[in-house]
Coordinates of C-alpha atoms in Angstrom, one line a residue:
M1 CA -6.7 116.3 -76.0
S2 CA -9.5 119.0 -76.2
M3 CA -12.7 118.7 -74.3
S4 CA -15.8 117.4 -75.9
S5 CA -18.7 119.6 -76.9
P6 CA -21.9 119.6 -74.9
N7 CA -24.7 117.3 -76.2
P8 CA -27.5 119.4 -77.5
H9 CA -29.8 116.5 -76.7
Y10 CA -29.0 116.3 -73.1
S11 CA -32.2 116.8 -71.1
G12 CA -30.6 117.2 -67.7
D13 CA -32.8 114.5 -66.1
A14 CA -31.2 111.3 -67.0
S15 CA -30.2 108.9 -64.2
L16 CA -26.6 108.4 -63.5
G17 CA -27.3 104.6 -62.9
V18 CA -25.2 104.1 -59.6
G19 CA -26.4 100.4 -59.2
Q20 CA -25.2 99.5 -62.7
I21 CA -22.0 101.4 -62.4
V22 CA -21.2 99.4 -59.1
S23 CA -22.0 96.3 -60.9
D24 CA -20.0 97.1 -64.0
A25 CA -16.9 98.3 -61.9
F26 CA -16.8 95.1 -60.1
N27 CA -16.9 93.1 -63.2
T28 CA -14.1 95.0 -64.9
G29 CA -12.0 94.9 -61.8
V30 CA -12.4 91.0 -61.7
K31 CA -11.5 90.8 -65.5
S32 CA -8.5 93.1 -65.1
Y33 CA -7.2 91.5 -61.8
L34 CA -3.9 90.3 -62.9
A35 CA -3.0 93.8 -64.3
L36 CA -4.2 95.5 -61.0
F37 CA -2.2 92.9 -59.0
F38 CA 1.0 93.5 -60.8
L39 CA 0.6 97.4 -60.6
N40 CA -0.3 97.3 -56.7
L41 CA 2.7 94.9 -56.1
P42 CA 5.6 97.6 -56.5
I43 CA 3.8 99.7 -53.8
L44 CA 3.7 96.8 -51.3
I45 CA 7.1 95.8 -52.1
A46 CA 8.5 99.4 -51.8
A47 CA 6.8 99.8 -48.4
V48 CA 8.0 96.5 -46.9
A49 CA 11.5 96.6 -48.3
A50 CA 12.3 100.3 -47.4
F51 CA 11.4 99.6 -43.7
G52 CA 13.6 96.5 -43.8
S53 CA 13.6 94.4 -40.5
G54 CA 11.4 97.1 -39.1
S55 CA 8.5 96.4 -41.5
Q56 CA 6.9 93.9 -39.0
S57 CA 6.0 97.0 -36.8
I58 CA 3.5 98.0 -39.8
F59 CA 1.1 95.4 -38.5
S60 CA 2.1 95.6 -35.0
E61 CA -0.3 96.6 -32.2
D62 CA 2.9 98.0 -30.5
G63 CA 2.6 101.6 -31.4
A64 CA 5.7 102.4 -29.5
A65 CA 7.8 100.1 -31.5
M66 CA 6.4 101.8 -34.7
E67 CA 7.2 105.2 -33.2
Q68 CA 10.8 104.3 -32.3
M69 CA 11.5 102.8 -35.7
I70 CA 10.4 106.2 -37.3
R71 CA 12.7 108.0 -35.0
E72 CA 15.6 106.0 -35.5
N73 CA 15.1 106.1 -39.4
T74 CA 13.6 109.6 -40.1
G75 CA 15.5 110.2 -43.2
R76 CA 14.6 106.8 -44.5
F77 CA 11.0 107.2 -43.5
I78 CA 10.7 110.4 -45.4
A79 CA 12.4 108.9 -48.3
L80 CA 10.0 106.0 -48.4
E81 CA 7.1 108.3 -48.2
V82 CA 8.3 110.1 -51.4
V83 CA 9.1 106.8 -53.1
I84 CA 5.7 105.1 -52.3
F85 CA 3.9 108.4 -53.2
V86 CA 5.4 108.5 -56.6
I87 CA 4.9 104.8 -57.3
S88 CA 1.3 105.0 -56.2
I89 CA 0.6 107.9 -58.5
V90 CA 2.1 106.3 -61.4
C91 CA 0.7 102.9 -60.7
S92 CA -2.7 104.5 -60.1
C93 CA -2.6 106.6 -63.4
A94 CA -1.8 103.3 -65.2
M95 CA -4.7 101.6 -63.7
I96 CA -7.2 104.1 -64.5
R97 CA -6.1 104.2 -68.1
I98 CA -6.1 100.3 -68.4
L99 CA -9.7 100.3 -67.0
L100 CA -10.6 103.0 -69.5
D101 CA -9.0 101.4 -72.7
R102 CA -9.8 97.9 -71.8
Y103 CA -13.6 98.4 -71.4
V104 CA -14.3 102.0 -72.6
G105 CA -11.7 103.4 -74.9
A106 CA -9.5 102.3 -77.7
P107 CA -8.8 98.5 -77.8
V108 CA -5.1 98.7 -77.1
S109 CA -2.9 96.3 -75.1
D110 CA -2.7 96.5 -71.3
R111 CA 0.9 97.5 -71.6
E112 CA 0.3 100.4 -74.0
A113 CA -2.6 101.6 -71.7
A114 CA -0.4 101.5 -68.7
V115 CA 2.3 103.5 -70.3
T116 CA 0.0 106.1 -71.5
G117 CA -1.6 106.5 -68.1
A118 CA 1.8 106.4 -66.4
K119 CA 2.9 109.4 -68.6
R120 CA 0.0 111.3 -66.9
A121 CA 1.6 111.1 -63.5
L122 CA 3.2 114.6 -63.3
P123 CA -0.2 116.4 -64.2
A124 CA -1.8 114.0 -61.6
I125 CA 0.6 115.1 -59.0
G126 CA 0.1 118.6 -59.9
L127 CA -3.8 118.3 -59.4
L128 CA -3.1 116.5 -56.1
L129 CA -1.1 119.4 -54.9
I130 CA -4.0 121.7 -55.6
F131 CA -6.3 119.6 -53.6
V132 CA -3.8 119.4 -50.7
F133 CA -3.3 123.3 -50.7
A134 CA -7.1 123.6 -50.8
Y135 CA -7.6 121.1 -48.1
V136 CA -5.0 123.0 -45.9
V137 CA -6.8 126.4 -46.4
I138 CA -10.1 124.9 -46.0
A139 CA -9.0 123.1 -42.7
F140 CA -7.5 126.4 -41.4
V141 CA -10.7 128.4 -42.2
L142 CA -12.8 125.8 -40.3
V143 CA -10.7 125.9 -37.3
L144 CA -11.0 129.6 -37.2
I145 CA -14.7 129.3 -37.7
A146 CA -14.9 126.8 -35.0
A147 CA -13.1 128.8 -32.5
F148 CA -15.1 131.8 -33.3
L149 CA -18.4 129.8 -32.9
Q150 CA -17.1 128.5 -29.6
A151 CA -16.7 131.8 -28.3
V152 CA -20.1 132.9 -29.5
I153 CA -22.5 130.0 -29.2
G154 CA -20.6 127.8 -27.0
I155 CA -22.0 124.3 -26.8
L156 CA -23.6 124.4 -30.2
A157 CA -20.3 125.2 -31.9
P158 CA -19.5 121.5 -32.9
I159 CA -22.9 121.2 -34.7
A160 CA -22.4 124.6 -36.4
A161 CA -18.8 123.5 -37.4
L162 CA -20.1 120.2 -38.8
G163 CA -22.8 122.1 -40.8
V164 CA -19.9 124.4 -42.4
A165 CA -17.9 121.4 -42.9
L166 CA -20.6 119.6 -44.9
L167 CA -21.3 122.8 -46.9
C168 CA -17.6 122.8 -47.9
L169 CA -17.8 119.1 -48.9
Y170 CA -20.9 120.1 -51.1
L171 CA -19.0 122.9 -52.7
I172 CA -15.8 121.0 -53.4
F173 CA -17.5 117.7 -54.5
P174 CA -17.9 118.7 -58.1
Y175 CA -14.4 118.3 -58.6
V176 CA -14.4 114.8 -57.6
L177 CA -13.9 113.4 -61.2
S178 CA -11.0 115.7 -61.9
G179 CA -8.4 113.1 -61.3
I180 CA -10.1 110.6 -63.6
V181 CA -10.5 113.2 -66.4
C182 CA -6.9 114.5 -66.0
I183 CA -5.7 111.0 -66.9
T184 CA -8.5 109.7 -69.4
E185 CA -9.0 113.0 -71.4
E186 CA -5.2 114.1 -71.1
L187 CA -6.1 117.4 -69.6
G188 CA -4.0 119.7 -67.4
P189 CA -4.8 120.3 -63.7
I190 CA -7.0 123.4 -64.2
E191 CA -8.8 122.1 -67.3
S192 CA -9.4 118.8 -65.2
L193 CA -11.2 120.9 -62.5
S194 CA -13.4 122.7 -64.9
R195 CA -14.2 119.6 -66.9
S196 CA -15.2 117.7 -63.7
K197 CA -17.3 120.7 -62.5
Y198 CA -19.1 120.5 -65.8
L199 CA -19.6 116.5 -65.8
T200 CA -20.9 116.6 -62.1
D201 CA -23.3 119.5 -62.5
G202 CA -26.7 118.0 -61.6
Y203 CA -25.2 114.9 -60.3
R204 CA -23.5 115.7 -56.9
W205 CA -25.9 113.5 -54.8
P206 CA -25.6 110.4 -57.0
L207 CA -21.9 110.8 -57.0
L208 CA -21.8 111.4 -53.2
G209 CA -23.8 108.1 -52.9
L210 CA -21.3 106.4 -55.1
T211 CA -18.5 107.7 -53.0
F212 CA -20.2 106.6 -49.8
V213 CA -20.4 102.9 -51.2
A214 CA -16.9 102.9 -52.0
L215 CA -16.0 104.3 -48.6
L216 CA -18.1 101.9 -47.0
I217 CA -16.8 99.0 -48.7
M218 CA -13.2 100.1 -48.3
A219 CA -14.0 100.6 -44.4
V220 CA -15.2 97.0 -44.2
Y221 CA -12.0 95.9 -45.8
Q222 CA -9.8 97.7 -43.4
G223 CA -11.9 96.5 -40.5
I224 CA -11.2 92.9 -41.7
V225 CA -7.5 93.7 -42.1
L226 CA -7.4 95.0 -38.4
G227 CA -9.3 91.9 -37.3
L228 CA -6.9 89.6 -38.9
D229 CA -4.0 91.7 -37.6
Y230 CA -5.4 91.2 -34.1
A231 CA -5.9 87.4 -34.6
L232 CA -2.7 86.6 -36.5
A233 CA -0.1 88.8 -35.1
P234 CA 0.6 86.6 -32.0
A235 CA 0.9 83.6 -34.3
A236 CA 3.9 82.3 -36.3
F237 CA 4.1 83.8 -39.8
G238 CA 0.8 85.8 -38.8
R239 CA 2.1 89.0 -40.3
T240 CA 3.4 87.3 -43.4
I241 CA -0.2 85.7 -44.0
L242 CA -1.6 89.3 -43.4
L243 CA 0.8 90.7 -46.2
V244 CA -0.3 88.0 -48.4
F245 CA -3.9 88.7 -47.8
V246 CA -3.5 92.4 -48.4
A247 CA -1.5 91.9 -51.5
L248 CA -4.2 89.4 -52.9
I249 CA -7.3 91.4 -52.0
Y250 CA -6.5 95.1 -52.3
P251 CA -5.9 95.0 -56.0
L252 CA -9.4 93.8 -56.5
L253 CA -11.0 96.4 -54.2
G254 CA -8.6 99.3 -55.5
G255 CA -9.5 98.5 -59.0
W256 CA -13.1 98.3 -58.2
V257 CA -13.1 101.8 -56.7
I258 CA -11.1 103.2 -59.8
G259 CA -13.6 101.6 -62.0
L260 CA -16.4 103.2 -60.1
F261 CA -15.3 106.7 -61.2
V262 CA -13.8 105.8 -64.4
I263 CA -17.4 104.3 -65.5
A264 CA -19.1 107.3 -63.8
A265 CA -17.1 109.8 -65.7
H266 CA -17.7 107.9 -68.9
R267 CA -21.3 107.7 -68.2
L268 CA -21.6 111.5 -67.7
R269 CA -19.6 112.0 -71.0
A270 CA -22.2 109.9 -72.7
L271 CA -25.1 111.9 -71.1
K272 CA -23.6 115.4 -71.5
D273 CA -21.4 115.1 -74.7
G274 CA -23.2 112.4 -76.6
A275 CA -20.0 110.1 -76.3
M276 CA -20.2 106.5 -77.4
S277 CA -21.1 104.0 -74.9
G278 CA -18.6 101.5 -73.6
R279 CA -17.6 98.4 -75.6
M280 CA -17.6 96.0 -72.8
L281 CA -19.9 97.5 -70.2
S282 CA -23.3 95.9 -69.6
N283 CA -26.4 98.1 -69.2
V284 CA -25.0 101.2 -67.8
F285 CA -25.8 103.2 -71.0
E286 CA -29.3 101.9 -71.6

């Protein structure tokens, strides 16, 4: 799929509409809950089944038991990580495409949308590997800078290193939508990076705010999971109850986060390319 042409009427000062995007993403997640649930279920089943009888240590406070289980099953653990990674990518691509086609793109069935999205898994993995490589390089450079600053300015080194880290975040943040456009616009990894940079130009701070909201909500969810783990682990069937909670709630939150960036990317396409507005989104394009 080729990239859209810029919108000649784009003024450059239109609002992204973060509040409306948050609301619309929640609505699309709720309406797509069953599809999201069944796409998340293979990930959970793979994690629990692969660990077998040791799966209870996933939610156990006994870190030693978890470490021992991993040491005793190193090969199995590595295979598990690879399996879950591939399943997660395939299911995430399917979820992205479902939310796009169900509320923004062509009116196709969820199955057709999921298959279309799943077929984008390989380019998505390639894009992810680029990000991993960039992360390793940036982390290595930051470590060198921190060591240099420690030798030169001493106690102020952590503050300076934090400033450099924030600068790096600012520089790489234009590529935050590359995963979405890789799947929704069917672009290759390099084209997706270029497309994301174009779409996010002038909207880094609103997108950063959108990302902060997503991270905050997910952090609250993780806090609730840890609290339930602490409260339920000693009780009979406590971990089973926790697994059920995770299985039921995470698809909604995961779909909501995906919806945030699917809708944000489409909003930016509407602004910059003059794309048609979403068929089933409320006021995000008004």
